[in-house]
Amino acid sequence: MARAAVRLDSPAVHQQLTAAVRDHGLITAWEEVMAPTLRAVGRKWKSSGDRYVEVEHLLSWHVSTVLRHACFSAPVRQDQDSSPVLLACLPGEQHTLPLEALNAALAEQGVPTLMLSGAVPGEALDGAVRRVGPCAVALWAQSRSTASMPLAQHITSARWGIRGARRHSPVLVCGPGWDRAASRDLLRPAGLRDAVRILVALHTSSRP
C-alpha cells in the first residue's frame, strides 16, 4: 500500500484499504494496515525534506474516506436513540484519523456516536457535553502540546440533568499525547481495540 501511495496510484490505495476492512474487520485493518502505513509514509516525508507530503495527503484522504464509508454503512441498531459516545480532538489538535477509526469501529459495534472531529474549542466541547449528555466522552491528543489535563478534568466533572439526579460522563483520554499517569478520574485505553471494549461496555451499562 505504501508503494501504491508513493506512486500516487489512487485507485490501488483505495482498493487495498477497502479490501483490508472487508477481509479483516475495521479494528485489525486500522492496527495492522492503516496506522503502520501512515507512520511509514510520515517517516519517509520527515526524512526526505518534505518531498513526500503529497503522498501523505493522498493516503490520509483515502483512509478517511474508507473509515467514513465503514461508519455510515454499518447496520443501524434499535438503540440508536440512546445516549451517544461523544468524540472530539482537543483544541489545536488536527490529527483526526485515529478518532475517525474509533468512530467507525463503534458504529460497527452498533454504538451511536457524536463526532466533533478536530480542534474543538474547550467552551464548545463543554457545551456539547452538557446539551447531549453522552454516555461517555473520548478525547484525542496526538502530542503533549495539545493534551490538556485541566480541560479533560473539567469535562469529567460536568453534570447535567434534574436536581438531585444529576449525571456525568466517563471520559477516555486517547492518544500518545497523554501522560501514562493520567488522573484516576480518567480512563486511559491502551489502543483502539481497548477503547472500543471500554466504550461498548459503558454504552451497554447506560441503557435505560
PDB file of C-alpha atoms in Angstrom:
ATOM      1  CA  MET A   1       0.000   0.000   0.000  1.00  0.00           C
ATOM      2  CA  ALA A   2       2.849   2.385   0.798  1.00  0.00           C
ATOM      3  CA  ARG A   3       4.343   1.707  -2.636  1.00  0.00           C
ATOM      4  CA  ALA A   4       0.969   2.432  -4.276  1.00  0.00           C
ATOM      5  CA  ALA A   5       0.747   5.701  -2.325  1.00  0.00           C
ATOM      6  CA  VAL A   6       4.270   6.731  -3.365  1.00  0.00           C
ATOM      7  CA  ARG A   7       3.251   6.084  -6.985  1.00  0.00           C
ATOM      8  CA  LEU A   8       0.180   8.253  -6.344  1.00  0.00           C
ATOM      9  CA  ASP A   9      -1.890   5.313  -7.543  1.00  0.00           C
ATOM     10  CA  SER A  10      -5.172   6.436  -6.021  1.00  0.00           C
ATOM     11  CA  PRO A  11      -7.350   3.525  -7.242  1.00  0.00           C
ATOM     12  CA  ALA A  12      -4.881   0.954  -5.880  1.00  0.00           C
ATOM     13  CA  VAL A  13      -4.695   2.658  -2.475  1.00  0.00           C
ATOM     14  CA  HIS A  14      -8.471   2.782  -2.204  1.00  0.00           C
ATOM     15  CA  GLN A  15      -8.878  -0.821  -3.337  1.00  0.00           C
ATOM     16  CA  GLN A  16      -6.332  -2.126  -0.828  1.00  0.00           C
ATOM     17  CA  LEU A  17      -7.829  -0.161   2.058  1.00  0.00           C
ATOM     18  CA  THR A  18     -11.332  -1.344   1.239  1.00  0.00           C
ATOM     19  CA  ALA A  19     -10.136  -4.950   0.968  1.00  0.00           C
ATOM     20  CA  ALA A  20      -8.345  -4.720   4.325  1.00  0.00           C
ATOM     21  CA  VAL A  21     -11.527  -3.612   6.113  1.00  0.00           C
ATOM     22  CA  ARG A  22     -13.664  -6.174   4.287  1.00  0.00           C
ATOM     23  CA  ASP A  23     -11.315  -9.108   4.880  1.00  0.00           C
ATOM     24  CA  HIS A  24     -10.042  -8.397   8.393  1.00  0.00           C
ATOM     25  CA  GLY A  25     -12.540  -6.073  10.073  1.00  0.00           C
ATOM     26  CA  LEU A  26     -12.076  -2.430  10.866  1.00  0.00           C
ATOM     27  CA  ILE A  27     -10.037  -2.698  14.064  1.00  0.00           C
ATOM     28  CA  THR A  28      -7.486  -5.125  12.609  1.00  0.00           C
ATOM     29  CA  ALA A  29      -7.336  -3.128   9.381  1.00  0.00           C
ATOM     30  CA  TRP A  30      -6.536   0.012  11.370  1.00  0.00           C
ATOM     31  CA  GLU A  31      -3.996  -1.591  13.693  1.00  0.00           C
ATOM     32  CA  GLU A  32      -2.157  -3.714  11.136  1.00  0.00           C
ATOM     33  CA  VAL A  33      -2.597  -1.887   7.817  1.00  0.00           C
ATOM     34  CA  MET A  34      -3.721   1.743   8.026  1.00  0.00           C
ATOM     35  CA  ALA A  35      -1.816   3.028  11.049  1.00  0.00           C
ATOM     36  CA  PRO A  36       1.516   1.308  10.168  1.00  0.00           C
ATOM     37  CA  THR A  37       1.330   2.588   6.585  1.00  0.00           C
ATOM     38  CA  LEU A  38       0.538   6.125   7.746  1.00  0.00           C
ATOM     39  CA  ARG A  39       3.519   6.017  10.124  1.00  0.00           C
ATOM     40  CA  ALA A  40       5.823   4.669   7.402  1.00  0.00           C
ATOM     41  CA  VAL A  41       4.792   7.358   4.921  1.00  0.00           C
ATOM     42  CA  GLY A  42       5.105  10.012   7.642  1.00  0.00           C
ATOM     43  CA  ARG A  43       8.674   8.898   8.424  1.00  0.00           C
ATOM     44  CA  LYS A  44       9.551   8.977   4.730  1.00  0.00           C
ATOM     45  CA  TRP A  45       8.202  12.518   4.435  1.00  0.00           C
ATOM     46  CA  LYS A  46      10.095  13.773   7.517  1.00  0.00           C
ATOM     47  CA  SER A  47      13.377  12.194   6.405  1.00  0.00           C
ATOM     48  CA  SER A  48      13.243  13.481   2.825  1.00  0.00           C
ATOM     49  CA  GLY A  49      12.865  17.231   3.302  1.00  0.00           C
ATOM     50  CA  ASP A  50       9.086  17.369   2.740  1.00  0.00           C
ATOM     51  CA  ARG A  51       9.384  15.657  -0.656  1.00  0.00           C
ATOM     52  CA  TYR A  52       6.565  13.202   0.021  1.00  0.00           C
ATOM     53  CA  VAL A  53       3.937  15.449   1.574  1.00  0.00           C
ATOM     54  CA  GLU A  54       1.600  14.782  -1.353  1.00  0.00           C
ATOM     55  CA  VAL A  55       1.873  11.041  -0.661  1.00  0.00           C
ATOM     56  CA  GLU A  56       0.855  11.504   2.973  1.00  0.00           C
ATOM     57  CA  HIS A  57      -2.082  13.696   1.943  1.00  0.00           C
ATOM     58  CA  LEU A  58      -3.266  11.147  -0.633  1.00  0.00           C
ATOM     59  CA  LEU A  59      -3.065   8.268   1.829  1.00  0.00           C
ATOM     60  CA  SER A  60      -4.748  10.239   4.629  1.00  0.00           C
ATOM     61  CA  TRP A  61      -7.626  11.236   2.369  1.00  0.00           C
ATOM     62  CA  HIS A  62      -8.273   7.651   1.302  1.00  0.00           C
ATOM     63  CA  VAL A  63      -8.015   6.328   4.862  1.00  0.00           C
ATOM     64  CA  SER A  64     -10.552   8.938   5.982  1.00  0.00           C
ATOM     65  CA  THR A  65     -12.844   8.084   3.070  1.00  0.00           C
ATOM     66  CA  VAL A  66     -12.803   4.360   3.834  1.00  0.00           C
ATOM     67  CA  LEU A  67     -13.355   4.944   7.565  1.00  0.00           C
ATOM     68  CA  ARG A  68     -16.336   7.212   6.933  1.00  0.00           C
ATOM     69  CA  HIS A  69     -17.815   4.757   4.468  1.00  0.00           C
ATOM     70  CA  ALA A  70     -17.476   1.989   7.064  1.00  0.00           C
ATOM     71  CA  CYS A  71     -19.152   4.226   9.629  1.00  0.00           C
ATOM     72  CA  PHE A  72     -22.156   5.165   7.520  1.00  0.00           C
ATOM     73  CA  SER A  73     -22.624   1.712   6.011  1.00  0.00           C
ATOM     74  CA  ALA A  74     -22.784  -0.026   9.405  1.00  0.00           C
ATOM     75  CA  PRO A  75     -26.181  -1.579  10.196  1.00  0.00           C
ATOM     76  CA  VAL A  76     -28.470   0.683  12.229  1.00  0.00           C
ATOM     77  CA  ARG A  77     -29.294  -0.888  15.588  1.00  0.00           C
ATOM     78  CA  GLN A  78     -32.522  -0.493  17.516  1.00  0.00           C
ATOM     79  CA  ASP A  79     -30.891   1.510  20.334  1.00  0.00           C
ATOM     80  CA  GLN A  80     -29.664   4.370  18.169  1.00  0.00           C
ATOM     81  CA  ASP A  81     -31.774   6.790  20.242  1.00  0.00           C
ATOM     82  CA  SER A  82     -29.722   6.066  23.377  1.00  0.00           C
ATOM     83  CA  SER A  83     -27.040   8.472  24.590  1.00  0.00           C
ATOM     84  CA  PRO A  84     -24.112   8.570  22.153  1.00  0.00           C
ATOM     85  CA  VAL A  85     -20.388   8.471  22.741  1.00  0.00           C
ATOM     86  CA  LEU A  86     -19.014  11.958  22.072  1.00  0.00           C
ATOM     87  CA  LEU A  87     -15.691  12.033  20.186  1.00  0.00           C
ATOM     88  CA  ALA A  88     -13.506  15.123  19.934  1.00  0.00           C
ATOM     89  CA  CYS A  89      -9.934  16.263  19.412  1.00  0.00           C
ATOM     90  CA  LEU A  90      -8.561  18.726  21.934  1.00  0.00           C
ATOM     91  CA  PRO A  91      -8.114  22.416  20.997  1.00  0.00           C
ATOM     92  CA  GLY A  92      -5.280  22.767  18.485  1.00  0.00           C
ATOM     93  CA  GLU A  93      -5.290  19.037  17.629  1.00  0.00           C
ATOM     94  CA  GLN A  94      -5.757  18.392  13.913  1.00  0.00           C
ATOM     95  CA  HIS A  95      -4.856  14.667  13.779  1.00  0.00           C
ATOM     96  CA  THR A  96      -8.345  13.233  13.371  1.00  0.00           C
ATOM     97  CA  LEU A  97      -7.760   9.859  11.684  1.00  0.00           C
ATOM     98  CA  PRO A  98      -7.388   7.799  14.899  1.00  0.00           C
ATOM     99  CA  LEU A  99     -10.612   9.341  16.176  1.00  0.00           C
ATOM    100  CA  GLU A 100     -12.304   8.560  12.857  1.00  0.00           C
ATOM    101  CA  ALA A 101     -11.152   4.948  13.247  1.00  0.00           C
ATOM    102  CA  LEU A 102     -12.707   4.838  16.723  1.00  0.00           C
ATOM    103  CA  ASN A 103     -15.915   6.360  15.375  1.00  0.00           C
ATOM    104  CA  ALA A 104     -16.142   3.732  12.630  1.00  0.00           C
ATOM    105  CA  ALA A 105     -15.280   0.866  14.990  1.00  0.00           C
ATOM    106  CA  LEU A 106     -18.037   1.935  17.390  1.00  0.00           C
ATOM    107  CA  ALA A 107     -20.522   2.153  14.518  1.00  0.00           C
ATOM    108  CA  GLU A 108     -19.519  -1.383  13.557  1.00  0.00           C
ATOM    109  CA  GLN A 109     -20.484  -2.425  17.115  1.00  0.00           C
ATOM    110  CA  GLY A 110     -23.807  -0.589  16.934  1.00  0.00           C
ATOM    111  CA  VAL A 111     -22.800   2.156  19.382  1.00  0.00           C
ATOM    112  CA  PRO A 112     -24.222   5.610  18.470  1.00  0.00           C
ATOM    113  CA  THR A 113     -21.649   8.406  18.313  1.00  0.00           C
ATOM    114  CA  LEU A 114     -21.427  12.165  18.038  1.00  0.00           C
ATOM    115  CA  MET A 115     -18.245  13.057  16.149  1.00  0.00           C
ATOM    116  CA  LEU A 116     -16.994  16.626  16.652  1.00  0.00           C
ATOM    117  CA  SER A 117     -13.674  15.911  14.886  1.00  0.00           C
ATOM    118  CA  GLY A 118     -10.593  18.161  15.048  1.00  0.00           C
ATOM    119  CA  ALA A 119      -9.530  21.099  17.228  1.00  0.00           C
ATOM    120  CA  VAL A 120     -12.732  21.530  19.220  1.00  0.00           C
ATOM    121  CA  PRO A 121     -12.610  24.673  21.421  1.00  0.00           C
ATOM    122  CA  GLY A 122     -12.958  23.950  25.118  1.00  0.00           C
ATOM    123  CA  GLU A 123     -16.121  26.011  25.504  1.00  0.00           C
ATOM    124  CA  ALA A 124     -17.779  24.241  22.565  1.00  0.00           C
ATOM    125  CA  LEU A 125     -16.798  20.839  23.944  1.00  0.00           C
ATOM    126  CA  ASP A 126     -18.209  21.701  27.370  1.00  0.00           C
ATOM    127  CA  GLY A 127     -21.436  22.957  25.798  1.00  0.00           C
ATOM    128  CA  ALA A 128     -21.883  19.835  23.694  1.00  0.00           C
ATOM    129  CA  VAL A 129     -21.392  17.540  26.683  1.00  0.00           C
ATOM    130  CA  ARG A 130     -23.970  19.408  28.765  1.00  0.00           C
ATOM    131  CA  ARG A 131     -26.503  19.550  25.924  1.00  0.00           C
ATOM    132  CA  VAL A 132     -26.185  15.942  24.738  1.00  0.00           C
ATOM    133  CA  GLY A 133     -25.464  14.077  27.977  1.00  0.00           C
ATOM    134  CA  PRO A 134     -23.267  11.447  26.291  1.00  0.00           C
ATOM    135  CA  CYS A 135     -22.769   8.008  27.819  1.00  0.00           C
ATOM    136  CA  ALA A 136     -19.014   8.636  27.513  1.00  0.00           C
ATOM    137  CA  VAL A 137     -16.556  11.140  26.041  1.00  0.00           C
ATOM    138  CA  ALA A 138     -13.376  10.228  24.127  1.00  0.00           C
ATOM    139  CA  LEU A 139     -10.750  12.982  23.846  1.00  0.00           C
ATOM    140  CA  TRP A 140      -7.866  12.590  21.384  1.00  0.00           C
ATOM    141  CA  ALA A 141      -4.438  14.231  21.716  1.00  0.00           C
ATOM    142  CA  GLN A 142      -1.607  13.295  19.381  1.00  0.00           C
ATOM    143  CA  SER A 143       1.027  15.360  21.180  1.00  0.00           C
ATOM    144  CA  ARG A 144       1.739  16.659  24.661  1.00  0.00           C
ATOM    145  CA  SER A 145       1.209  20.215  23.427  1.00  0.00           C
ATOM    146  CA  THR A 146      -2.499  19.525  22.829  1.00  0.00           C
ATOM    147  CA  ALA A 147      -3.193  17.162  25.747  1.00  0.00           C
ATOM    148  CA  SER A 148      -4.907  19.450  28.243  1.00  0.00           C
ATOM    149  CA  MET A 149      -5.396  17.647  31.540  1.00  0.00           C
ATOM    150  CA  PRO A 150      -7.317  20.603  33.073  1.00  0.00           C
ATOM    151  CA  LEU A 151      -9.823  20.509  30.200  1.00  0.00           C
ATOM    152  CA  ALA A 152     -10.224  16.729  30.449  1.00  0.00           C
ATOM    153  CA  GLN A 153     -10.834  17.012  34.190  1.00  0.00           C
ATOM    154  CA  HIS A 154     -13.297  19.834  33.606  1.00  0.00           C
ATOM    155  CA  ILE A 155     -15.267  17.664  31.165  1.00  0.00           C
ATOM    156  CA  THR A 156     -15.355  14.718  33.554  1.00  0.00           C
ATOM    157  CA  SER A 157     -16.731  16.986  36.301  1.00  0.00           C
ATOM    158  CA  ALA A 158     -19.541  18.366  34.101  1.00  0.00           C
ATOM    159  CA  ARG A 159     -23.017  17.477  35.408  1.00  0.00           C
ATOM    160  CA  TRP A 160     -26.468  17.671  33.833  1.00  0.00           C
ATOM    161  CA  GLY A 161     -29.991  16.528  34.478  1.00  0.00           C
ATOM    162  CA  ILE A 162     -32.598  17.356  37.116  1.00  0.00           C
ATOM    163  CA  ARG A 163     -31.533  18.483  40.565  1.00  0.00           C
ATOM    164  CA  GLY A 164     -30.934  15.541  42.849  1.00  0.00           C
ATOM    165  CA  ALA A 165     -30.342  13.154  39.923  1.00  0.00           C
ATOM    166  CA  ARG A 166     -27.514  14.781  38.040  1.00  0.00           C
ATOM    167  CA  ARG A 167     -25.280  12.626  35.860  1.00  0.00           C
ATOM    168  CA  HIS A 168     -21.825  12.886  34.353  1.00  0.00           C
ATOM    169  CA  SER A 169     -19.916  11.254  31.506  1.00  0.00           C
ATOM    170  CA  PRO A 170     -16.920   8.946  31.945  1.00  0.00           C
ATOM    171  CA  VAL A 171     -14.001  10.441  29.983  1.00  0.00           C
ATOM    172  CA  LEU A 172     -11.418   8.479  27.998  1.00  0.00           C
ATOM    173  CA  VAL A 173      -8.140  10.227  27.195  1.00  0.00           C
ATOM    174  CA  CYS A 174      -6.877   8.666  23.963  1.00  0.00           C
ATOM    175  CA  GLY A 175      -3.673   9.117  22.004  1.00  0.00           C
ATOM    176  CA  PRO A 176       0.089   9.314  22.616  1.00  0.00           C
ATOM    177  CA  GLY A 177      -0.073  12.907  23.868  1.00  0.00           C
ATOM    178  CA  TRP A 178      -1.442  11.947  27.278  1.00  0.00           C
ATOM    179  CA  ASP A 179       0.766  11.124  30.219  1.00  0.00           C
ATOM    180  CA  ARG A 180       0.533   7.435  31.111  1.00  0.00           C
ATOM    181  CA  ALA A 181      -0.025   8.500  34.702  1.00  0.00           C
ATOM    182  CA  ALA A 182      -3.275  10.296  33.888  1.00  0.00           C
ATOM    183  CA  SER A 183      -5.723  11.238  36.625  1.00  0.00           C
ATOM    184  CA  ARG A 184      -7.548   8.329  38.252  1.00  0.00           C
ATOM    185  CA  ASP A 185     -10.812  10.058  37.283  1.00  0.00           C
ATOM    186  CA  LEU A 186      -9.977   9.499  33.602  1.00  0.00           C
ATOM    187  CA  LEU A 187      -9.916   6.258  31.619  1.00  0.00           C
ATOM    188  CA  ARG A 188      -6.742   5.591  29.605  1.00  0.00           C
ATOM    189  CA  PRO A 189      -7.236   2.909  26.916  1.00  0.00           C
ATOM    190  CA  ALA A 190      -4.161   1.151  25.541  1.00  0.00           C
ATOM    191  CA  GLY A 191      -5.266   1.482  21.915  1.00  0.00           C
ATOM    192  CA  LEU A 192      -8.204   1.315  19.535  1.00  0.00           C
ATOM    193  CA  ARG A 193      -9.276  -2.205  20.481  1.00  0.00           C
ATOM    194  CA  ASP A 194      -9.193  -1.366  24.194  1.00  0.00           C
ATOM    195  CA  ALA A 195     -11.074   1.909  23.658  1.00  0.00           C
ATOM    196  CA  VAL A 196     -13.829   0.092  21.762  1.00  0.00           C
ATOM    197  CA  ARG A 197     -14.104  -2.527  24.516  1.00  0.00           C
ATOM    198  CA  ILE A 198     -14.436   0.151  27.212  1.00  0.00           C
ATOM    199  CA  LEU A 199     -16.917   2.278  25.276  1.00  0.00           C
ATOM    200  CA  VAL A 200     -19.131  -0.654  24.276  1.00  0.00           C
ATOM    201  CA  ALA A 201     -19.335  -1.630  27.955  1.00  0.00           C
ATOM    202  CA  LEU A 202     -20.123   1.965  29.030  1.00  0.00           C
ATOM    203  CA  HIS A 203     -22.819   2.265  26.370  1.00  0.00           C
ATOM    204  CA  THR A 204     -24.375  -1.052  27.383  1.00  0.00           C
ATOM    205  CA  SER A 205     -24.432  -0.086  31.065  1.00  0.00           C
ATOM    206  CA  SER A 206     -26.036   3.300  30.297  1.00  0.00           C
ATOM    207  CA  ARG A 207     -29.087   1.867  28.532  1.00  0.00           C
ATOM    208  CA  PRO A 208     -32.397   2.505  30.304  1.00  0.00           C
TER     209      PRO A 208
END
